[in-house]
PDB file of C-alpha atoms in Angstrom:
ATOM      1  CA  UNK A 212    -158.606  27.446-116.605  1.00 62.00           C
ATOM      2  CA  UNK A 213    -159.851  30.351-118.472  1.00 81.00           C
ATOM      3  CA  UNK A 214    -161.573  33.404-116.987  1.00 89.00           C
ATOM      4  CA  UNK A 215    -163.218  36.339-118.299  1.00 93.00           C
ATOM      5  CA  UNK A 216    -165.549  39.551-116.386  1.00 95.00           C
ATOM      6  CA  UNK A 217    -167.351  42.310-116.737  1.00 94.00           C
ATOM      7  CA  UNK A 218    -168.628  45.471-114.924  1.00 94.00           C
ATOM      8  CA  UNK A 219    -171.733  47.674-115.046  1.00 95.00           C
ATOM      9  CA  UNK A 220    -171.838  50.941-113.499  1.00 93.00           C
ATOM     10  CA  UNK A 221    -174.995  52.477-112.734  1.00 91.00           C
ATOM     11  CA  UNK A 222    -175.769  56.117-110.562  1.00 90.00           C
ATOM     12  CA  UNK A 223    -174.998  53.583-107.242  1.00 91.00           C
ATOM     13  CA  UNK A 224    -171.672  52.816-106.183  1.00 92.00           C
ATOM     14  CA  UNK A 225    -170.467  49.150-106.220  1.00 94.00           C
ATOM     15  CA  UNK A 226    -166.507  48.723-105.971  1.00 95.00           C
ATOM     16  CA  UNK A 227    -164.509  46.556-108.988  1.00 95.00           C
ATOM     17  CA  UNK A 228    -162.262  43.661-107.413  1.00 97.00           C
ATOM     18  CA  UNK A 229    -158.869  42.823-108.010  1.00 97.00           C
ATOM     19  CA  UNK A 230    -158.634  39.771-109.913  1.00 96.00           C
ATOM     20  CA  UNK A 231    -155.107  37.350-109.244  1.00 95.00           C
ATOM     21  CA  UNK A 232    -154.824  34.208-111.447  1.00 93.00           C
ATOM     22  CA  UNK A 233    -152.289  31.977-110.915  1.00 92.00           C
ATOM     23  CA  UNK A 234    -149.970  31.402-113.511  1.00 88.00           C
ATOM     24  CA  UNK A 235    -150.255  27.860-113.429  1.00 87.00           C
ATOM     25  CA  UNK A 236    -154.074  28.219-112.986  1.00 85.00           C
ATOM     26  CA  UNK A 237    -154.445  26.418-109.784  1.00 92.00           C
ATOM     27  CA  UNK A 238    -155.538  29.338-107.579  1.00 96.00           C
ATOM     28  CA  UNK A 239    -158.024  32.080-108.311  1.00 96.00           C
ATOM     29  CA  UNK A 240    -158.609  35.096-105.344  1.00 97.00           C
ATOM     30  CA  UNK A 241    -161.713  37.850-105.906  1.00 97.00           C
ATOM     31  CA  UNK A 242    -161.126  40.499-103.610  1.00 98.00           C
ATOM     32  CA  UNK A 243    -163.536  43.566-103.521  1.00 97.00           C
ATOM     33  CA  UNK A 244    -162.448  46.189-101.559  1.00 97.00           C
ATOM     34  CA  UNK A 245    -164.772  48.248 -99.189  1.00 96.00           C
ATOM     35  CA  UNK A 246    -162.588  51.350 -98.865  1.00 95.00           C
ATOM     36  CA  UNK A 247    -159.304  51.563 -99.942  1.00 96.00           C
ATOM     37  CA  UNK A 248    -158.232  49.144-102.594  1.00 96.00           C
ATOM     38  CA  UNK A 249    -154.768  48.203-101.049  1.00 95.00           C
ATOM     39  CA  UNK A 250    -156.932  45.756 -98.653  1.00 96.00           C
ATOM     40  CA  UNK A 251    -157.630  44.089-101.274  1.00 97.00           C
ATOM     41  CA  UNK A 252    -154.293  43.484-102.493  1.00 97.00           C
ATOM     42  CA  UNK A 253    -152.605  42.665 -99.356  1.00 97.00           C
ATOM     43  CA  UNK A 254    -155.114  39.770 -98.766  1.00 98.00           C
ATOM     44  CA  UNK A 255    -154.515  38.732-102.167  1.00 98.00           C
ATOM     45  CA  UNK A 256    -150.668  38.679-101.464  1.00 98.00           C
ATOM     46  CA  UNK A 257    -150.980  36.898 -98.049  1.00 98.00           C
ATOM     47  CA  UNK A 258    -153.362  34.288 -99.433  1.00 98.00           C
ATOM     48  CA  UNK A 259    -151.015  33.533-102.254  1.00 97.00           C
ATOM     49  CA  UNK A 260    -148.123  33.743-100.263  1.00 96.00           C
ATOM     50  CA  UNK A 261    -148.970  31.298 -97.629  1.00 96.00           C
ATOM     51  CA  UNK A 262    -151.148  28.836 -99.980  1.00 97.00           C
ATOM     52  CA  UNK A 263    -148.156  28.397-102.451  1.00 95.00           C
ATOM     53  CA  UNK A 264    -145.468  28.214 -99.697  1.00 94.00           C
ATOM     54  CA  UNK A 265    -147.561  25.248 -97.974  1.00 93.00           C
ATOM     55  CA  UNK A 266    -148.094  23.521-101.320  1.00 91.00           C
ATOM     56  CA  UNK A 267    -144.469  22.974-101.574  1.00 90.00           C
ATOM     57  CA  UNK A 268    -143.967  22.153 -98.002  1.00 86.00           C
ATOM     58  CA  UNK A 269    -146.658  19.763 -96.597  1.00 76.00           C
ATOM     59  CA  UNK A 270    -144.509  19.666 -93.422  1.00 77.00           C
ATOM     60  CA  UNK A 271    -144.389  23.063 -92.645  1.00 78.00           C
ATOM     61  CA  UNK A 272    -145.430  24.269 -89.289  1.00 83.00           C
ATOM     62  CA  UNK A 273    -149.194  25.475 -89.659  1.00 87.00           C
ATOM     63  CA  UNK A 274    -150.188  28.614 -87.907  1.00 90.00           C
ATOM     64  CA  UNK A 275    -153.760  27.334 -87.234  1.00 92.00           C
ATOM     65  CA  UNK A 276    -154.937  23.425 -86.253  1.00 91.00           C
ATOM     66  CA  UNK A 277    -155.691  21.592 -89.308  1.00 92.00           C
ATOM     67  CA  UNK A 278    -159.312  20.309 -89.669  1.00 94.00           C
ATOM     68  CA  UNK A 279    -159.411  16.610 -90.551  1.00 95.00           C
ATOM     69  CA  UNK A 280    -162.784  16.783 -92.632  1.00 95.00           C
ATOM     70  CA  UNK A 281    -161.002  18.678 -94.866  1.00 95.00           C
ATOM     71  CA  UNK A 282    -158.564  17.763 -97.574  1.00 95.00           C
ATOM     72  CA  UNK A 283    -154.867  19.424 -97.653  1.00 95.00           C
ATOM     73  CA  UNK A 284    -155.397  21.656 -99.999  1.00 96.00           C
ATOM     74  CA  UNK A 285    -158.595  22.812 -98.479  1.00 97.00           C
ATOM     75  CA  UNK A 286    -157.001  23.196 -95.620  1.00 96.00           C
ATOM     76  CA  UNK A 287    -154.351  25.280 -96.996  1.00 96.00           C
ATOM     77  CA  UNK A 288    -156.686  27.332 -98.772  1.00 97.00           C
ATOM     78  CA  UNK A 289    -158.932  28.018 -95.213  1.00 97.00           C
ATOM     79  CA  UNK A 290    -155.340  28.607 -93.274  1.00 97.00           C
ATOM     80  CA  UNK A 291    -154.634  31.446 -96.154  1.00 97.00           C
ATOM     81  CA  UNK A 292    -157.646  32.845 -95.878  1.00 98.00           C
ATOM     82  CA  UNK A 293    -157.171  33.281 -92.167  1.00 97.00           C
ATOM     83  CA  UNK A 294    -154.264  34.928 -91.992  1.00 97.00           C
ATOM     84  CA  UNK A 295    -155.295  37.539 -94.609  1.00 97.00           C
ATOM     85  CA  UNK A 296    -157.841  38.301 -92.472  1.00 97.00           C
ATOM     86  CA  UNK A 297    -155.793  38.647 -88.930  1.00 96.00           C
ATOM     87  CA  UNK A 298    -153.390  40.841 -91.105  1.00 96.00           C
ATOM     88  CA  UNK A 299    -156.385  43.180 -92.320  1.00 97.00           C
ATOM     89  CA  UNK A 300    -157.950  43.452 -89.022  1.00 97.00           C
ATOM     90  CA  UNK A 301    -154.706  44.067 -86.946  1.00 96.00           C
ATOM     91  CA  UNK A 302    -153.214  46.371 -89.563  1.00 95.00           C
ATOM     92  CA  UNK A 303    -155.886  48.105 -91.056  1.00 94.00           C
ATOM     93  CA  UNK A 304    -159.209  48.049 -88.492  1.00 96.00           C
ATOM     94  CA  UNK A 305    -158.504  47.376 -84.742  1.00 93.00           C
ATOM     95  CA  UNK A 306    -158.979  50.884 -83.964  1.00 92.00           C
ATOM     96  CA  UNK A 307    -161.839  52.325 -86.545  1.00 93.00           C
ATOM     97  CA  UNK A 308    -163.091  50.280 -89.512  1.00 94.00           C
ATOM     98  CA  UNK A 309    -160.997  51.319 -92.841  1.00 95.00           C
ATOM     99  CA  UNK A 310    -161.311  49.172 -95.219  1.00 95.00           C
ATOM    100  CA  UNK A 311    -162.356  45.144 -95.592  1.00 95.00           C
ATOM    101  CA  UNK A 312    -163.338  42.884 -98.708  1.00 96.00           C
ATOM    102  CA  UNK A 313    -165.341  40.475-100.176  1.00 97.00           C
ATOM    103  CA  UNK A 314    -164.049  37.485-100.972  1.00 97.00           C
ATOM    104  CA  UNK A 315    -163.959  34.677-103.449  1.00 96.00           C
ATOM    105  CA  UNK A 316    -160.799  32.063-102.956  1.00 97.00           C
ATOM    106  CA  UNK A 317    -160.782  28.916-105.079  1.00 96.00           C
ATOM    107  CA  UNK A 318    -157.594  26.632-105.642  1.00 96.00           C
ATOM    108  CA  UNK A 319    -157.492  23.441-107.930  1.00 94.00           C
ATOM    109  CA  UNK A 320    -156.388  20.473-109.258  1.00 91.00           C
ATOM    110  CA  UNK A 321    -157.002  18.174-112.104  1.00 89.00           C
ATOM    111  CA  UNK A 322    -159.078  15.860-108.888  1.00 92.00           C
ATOM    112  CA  UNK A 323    -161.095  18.752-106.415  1.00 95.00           C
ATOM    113  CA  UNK A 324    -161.678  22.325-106.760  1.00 95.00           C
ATOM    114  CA  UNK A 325    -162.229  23.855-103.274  1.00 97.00           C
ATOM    115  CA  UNK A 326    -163.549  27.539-102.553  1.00 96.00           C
ATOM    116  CA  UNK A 327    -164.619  29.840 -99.795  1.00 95.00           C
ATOM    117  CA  UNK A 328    -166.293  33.120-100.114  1.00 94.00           C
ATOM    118  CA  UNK A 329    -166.849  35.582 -97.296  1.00 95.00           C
ATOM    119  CA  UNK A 330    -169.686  38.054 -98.860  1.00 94.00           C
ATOM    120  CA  UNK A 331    -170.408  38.029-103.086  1.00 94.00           C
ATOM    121  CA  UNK A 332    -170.215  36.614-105.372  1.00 95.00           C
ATOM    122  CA  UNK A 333    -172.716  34.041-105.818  1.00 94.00           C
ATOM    123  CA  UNK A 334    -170.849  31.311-108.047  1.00 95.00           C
ATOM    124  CA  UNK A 335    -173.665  29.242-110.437  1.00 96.00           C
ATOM    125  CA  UNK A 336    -171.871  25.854-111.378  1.00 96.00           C
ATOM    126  CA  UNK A 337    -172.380  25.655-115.537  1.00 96.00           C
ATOM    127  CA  UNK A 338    -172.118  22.197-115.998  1.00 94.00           C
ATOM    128  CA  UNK A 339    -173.234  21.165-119.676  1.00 89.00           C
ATOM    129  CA  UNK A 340    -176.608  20.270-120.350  1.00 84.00           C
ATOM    130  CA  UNK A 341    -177.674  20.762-116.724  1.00 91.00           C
ATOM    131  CA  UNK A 342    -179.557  23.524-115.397  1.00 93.00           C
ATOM    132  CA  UNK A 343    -177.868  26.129-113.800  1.00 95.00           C
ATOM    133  CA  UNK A 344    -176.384  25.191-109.951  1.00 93.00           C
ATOM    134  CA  UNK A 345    -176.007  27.739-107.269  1.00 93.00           C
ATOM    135  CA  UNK A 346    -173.260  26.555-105.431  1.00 91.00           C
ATOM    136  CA  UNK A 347    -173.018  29.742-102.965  1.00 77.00           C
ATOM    137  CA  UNK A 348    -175.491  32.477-102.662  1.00 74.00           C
ATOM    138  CA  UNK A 349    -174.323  35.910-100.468  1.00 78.00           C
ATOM    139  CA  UNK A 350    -177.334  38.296-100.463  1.00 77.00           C
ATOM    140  CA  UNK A 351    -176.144  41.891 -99.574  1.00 86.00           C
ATOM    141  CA  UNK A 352    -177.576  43.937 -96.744  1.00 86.00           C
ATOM    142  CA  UNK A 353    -179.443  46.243 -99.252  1.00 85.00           C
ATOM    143  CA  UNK A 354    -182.046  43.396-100.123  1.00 79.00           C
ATOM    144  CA  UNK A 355    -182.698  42.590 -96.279  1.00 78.00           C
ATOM    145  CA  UNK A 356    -183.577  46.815 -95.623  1.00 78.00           C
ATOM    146  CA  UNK A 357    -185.362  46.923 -99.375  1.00 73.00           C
ATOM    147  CA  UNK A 358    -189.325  47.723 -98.390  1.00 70.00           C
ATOM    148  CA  UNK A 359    -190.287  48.241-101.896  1.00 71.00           C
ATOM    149  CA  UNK A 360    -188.922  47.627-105.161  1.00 67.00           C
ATOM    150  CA  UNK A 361    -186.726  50.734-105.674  1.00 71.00           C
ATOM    151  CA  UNK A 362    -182.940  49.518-105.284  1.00 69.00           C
ATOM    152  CA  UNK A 363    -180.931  50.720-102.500  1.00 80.00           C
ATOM    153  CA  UNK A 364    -177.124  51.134-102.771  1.00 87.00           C
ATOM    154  CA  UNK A 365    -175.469  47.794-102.570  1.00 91.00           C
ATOM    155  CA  UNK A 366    -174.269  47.141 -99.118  1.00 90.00           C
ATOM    156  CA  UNK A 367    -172.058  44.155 -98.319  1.00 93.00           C
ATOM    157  CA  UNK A 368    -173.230  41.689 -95.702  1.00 89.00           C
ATOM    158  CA  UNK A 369    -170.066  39.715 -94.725  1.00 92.00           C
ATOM    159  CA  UNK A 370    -166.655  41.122 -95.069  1.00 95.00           C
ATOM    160  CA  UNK A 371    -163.146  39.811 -94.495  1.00 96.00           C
ATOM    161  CA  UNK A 372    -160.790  41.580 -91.774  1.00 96.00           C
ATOM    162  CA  UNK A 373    -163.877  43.524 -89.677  1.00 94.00           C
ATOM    163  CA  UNK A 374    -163.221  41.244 -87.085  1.00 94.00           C
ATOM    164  CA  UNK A 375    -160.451  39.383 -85.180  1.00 92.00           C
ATOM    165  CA  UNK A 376    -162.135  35.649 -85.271  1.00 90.00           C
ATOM    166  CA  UNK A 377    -163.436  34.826 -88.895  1.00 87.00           C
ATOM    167  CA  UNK A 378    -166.494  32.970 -90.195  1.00 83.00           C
ATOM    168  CA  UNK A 379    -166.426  30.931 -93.858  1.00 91.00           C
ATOM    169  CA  UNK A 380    -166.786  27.246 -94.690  1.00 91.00           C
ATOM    170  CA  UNK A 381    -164.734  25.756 -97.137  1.00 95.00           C
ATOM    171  CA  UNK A 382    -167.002  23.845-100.077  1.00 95.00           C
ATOM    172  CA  UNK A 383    -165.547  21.335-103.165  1.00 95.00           C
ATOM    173  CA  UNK A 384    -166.572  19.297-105.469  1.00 93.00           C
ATOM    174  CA  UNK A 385    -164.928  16.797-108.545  1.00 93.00           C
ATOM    175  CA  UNK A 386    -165.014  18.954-111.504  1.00 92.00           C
ATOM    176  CA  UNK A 387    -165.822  17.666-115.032  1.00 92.00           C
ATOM    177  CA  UNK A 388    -165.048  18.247-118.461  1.00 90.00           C
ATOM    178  CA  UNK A 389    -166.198  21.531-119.838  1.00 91.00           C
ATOM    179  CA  UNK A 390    -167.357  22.860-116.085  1.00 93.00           C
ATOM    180  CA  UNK A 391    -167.268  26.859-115.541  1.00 94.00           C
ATOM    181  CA  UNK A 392    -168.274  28.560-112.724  1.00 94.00           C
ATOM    182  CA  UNK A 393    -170.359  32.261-113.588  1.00 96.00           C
ATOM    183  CA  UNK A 394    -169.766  34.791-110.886  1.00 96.00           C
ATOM    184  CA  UNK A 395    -171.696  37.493-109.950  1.00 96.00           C
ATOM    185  CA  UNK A 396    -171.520  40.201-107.430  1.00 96.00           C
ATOM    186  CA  UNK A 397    -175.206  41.971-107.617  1.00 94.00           C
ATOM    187  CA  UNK A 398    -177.675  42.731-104.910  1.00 91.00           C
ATOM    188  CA  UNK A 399    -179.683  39.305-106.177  1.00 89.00           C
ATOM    189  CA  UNK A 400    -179.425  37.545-109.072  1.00 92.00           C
ATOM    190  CA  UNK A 401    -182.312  37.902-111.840  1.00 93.00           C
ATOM    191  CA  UNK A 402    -184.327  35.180-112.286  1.00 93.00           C
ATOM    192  CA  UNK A 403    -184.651  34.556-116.022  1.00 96.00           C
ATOM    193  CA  UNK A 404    -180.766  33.913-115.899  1.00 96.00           C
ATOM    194  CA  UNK A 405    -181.992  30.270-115.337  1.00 95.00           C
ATOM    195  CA  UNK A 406    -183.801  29.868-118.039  1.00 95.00           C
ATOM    196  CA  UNK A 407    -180.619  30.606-120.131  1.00 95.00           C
ATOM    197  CA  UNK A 408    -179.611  27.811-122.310  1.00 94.00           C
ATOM    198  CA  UNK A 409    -176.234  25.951-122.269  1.00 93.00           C
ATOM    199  CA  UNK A 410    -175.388  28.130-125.440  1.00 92.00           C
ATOM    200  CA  UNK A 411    -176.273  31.214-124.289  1.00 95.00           C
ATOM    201  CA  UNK A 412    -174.733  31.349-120.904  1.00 96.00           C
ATOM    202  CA  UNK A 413    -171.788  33.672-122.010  1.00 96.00           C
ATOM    203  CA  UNK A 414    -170.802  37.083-120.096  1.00 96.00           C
ATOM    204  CA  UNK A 415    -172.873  39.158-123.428  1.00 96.00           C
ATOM    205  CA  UNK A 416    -176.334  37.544-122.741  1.00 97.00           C
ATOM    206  CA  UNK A 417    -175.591  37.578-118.274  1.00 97.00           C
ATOM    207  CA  UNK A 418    -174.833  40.945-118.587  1.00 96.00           C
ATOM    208  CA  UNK A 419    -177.684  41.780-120.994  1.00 96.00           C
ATOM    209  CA  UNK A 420    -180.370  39.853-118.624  1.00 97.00           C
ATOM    210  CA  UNK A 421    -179.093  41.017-115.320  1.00 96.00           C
ATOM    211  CA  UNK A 422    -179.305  45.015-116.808  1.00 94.00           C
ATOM    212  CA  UNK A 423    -182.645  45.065-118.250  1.00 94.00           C
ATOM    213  CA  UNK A 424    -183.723  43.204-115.041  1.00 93.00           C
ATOM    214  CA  UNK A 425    -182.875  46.347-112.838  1.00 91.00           C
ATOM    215  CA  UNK A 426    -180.963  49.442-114.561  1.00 92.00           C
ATOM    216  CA  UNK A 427    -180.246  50.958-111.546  1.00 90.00           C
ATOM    217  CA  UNK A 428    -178.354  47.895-109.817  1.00 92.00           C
ATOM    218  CA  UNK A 429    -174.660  48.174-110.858  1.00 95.00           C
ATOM    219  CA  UNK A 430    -173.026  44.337-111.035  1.00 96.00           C
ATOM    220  CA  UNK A 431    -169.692  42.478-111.887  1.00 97.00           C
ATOM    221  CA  UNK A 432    -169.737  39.344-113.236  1.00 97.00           C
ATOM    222  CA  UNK A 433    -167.514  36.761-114.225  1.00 96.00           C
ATOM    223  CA  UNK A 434    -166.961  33.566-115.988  1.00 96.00           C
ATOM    224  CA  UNK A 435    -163.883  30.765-115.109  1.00 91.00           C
ATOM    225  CA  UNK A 436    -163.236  28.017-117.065  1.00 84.00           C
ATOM    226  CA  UNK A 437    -162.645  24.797-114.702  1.00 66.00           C
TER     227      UNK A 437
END
């Protein structure tokens, strides 16, 4: 699994995540922080934590029921994700909001690739000589308050560790050969990125379509390798 981003900053304010990638490749967590960046990298370190721990030891004692429409790795993945965000809202936000994040979790194996995401990005499955799939799609609160076409300051719509219950679903699918996954944290995507061929969907031409769409919106966007 290979993975490469990109940012573009504009006069509006849109934080960078922190990227982790798994050694061995079989977990990938985008966290952007809203406020202080060490949110972000606690839920990175819980999620990892937990997820690899309960990889090694199916028969560990789960802190959360286990759903049985879900696979064990999913349900690994949606257990990690949970705790990260008890331990952001207890330690960071029970009193007065300080600082949450954006997530994008997905783990792997050769078999199913699972994911949840709790605000951007919106992930586009690249499949070859398919059209462009959106496989989750996150608009921020900016486009909901737009009333014209002058961009407003992105403003996340979902965030982990605001609250002390959490909302997500946990999505998979069977990968195949050559599949990548383009991620893209914008306040809407632009639509002549679909009309991108096959060859041309690489971060240079994304990042030159989704700029001249709107030069005010500032974006990150990335590409993984499945």
């Amino acid at each position: 699994m290979s993975f490469e981003e990109r940012s573009y900053s504009s006069h509006l304010f849109r934080p960078r995540p922190e990227v982790h990638v798994e050694r061995d490749e079989s977990l990938i967590i985008i966290a952007t922080p809203w406020g202080p960046r060490g949110a972000a990298r606690k839920a990175i370190q819980i999620i990892q934590d937990y997820y690899l721990s309960s990889r090694q030891d199916s028969e560990a004692t789960s802190p959360f029921a286990k759903l049985t429409c879900l696979s064990p790795m999913a349900n690994d993945l949606r257990i990690a994700v949970k705790l990260a965000n008890d331990s952001i809202y207890h330690e960071d936000n029970k009193r007065e909001f300080v600082s949450a994040i954006e997530l994008f979790a997905l783990a792997r194996t050769k078999e199913e690739i699972v994911w949840t995401q709790i605000g951007q990005p919106f992930a586009l499955l690249d499949r070859p000589q398919r059209p462009l799939t959106p496989l989750g799609t996150m608009q921020d609160l900016s486009v909901e308050f737009s009333v014209n076409a002058k961009a407003l300051p992105p403003l996340p719509h979902k965030l982990l560790g605001l609250d002390n219950s959490s909302d997500f679903a946990i999505e998979s699918f069977r990968p195949q050969y050559q599949d990548r996954l383009i991620l893209i944290s914008r306040s809407g995507l632009a639509p002549s990125l679909f009309a991108l061929s096959p060859a041309d969907r690489n971060l240079a031409q994304i990042s030159e379509i989704l700029s001249q769409d709107d030069v005010d919106l500032p974006f990150w966007a990335g590409i993984l390798g499945t």
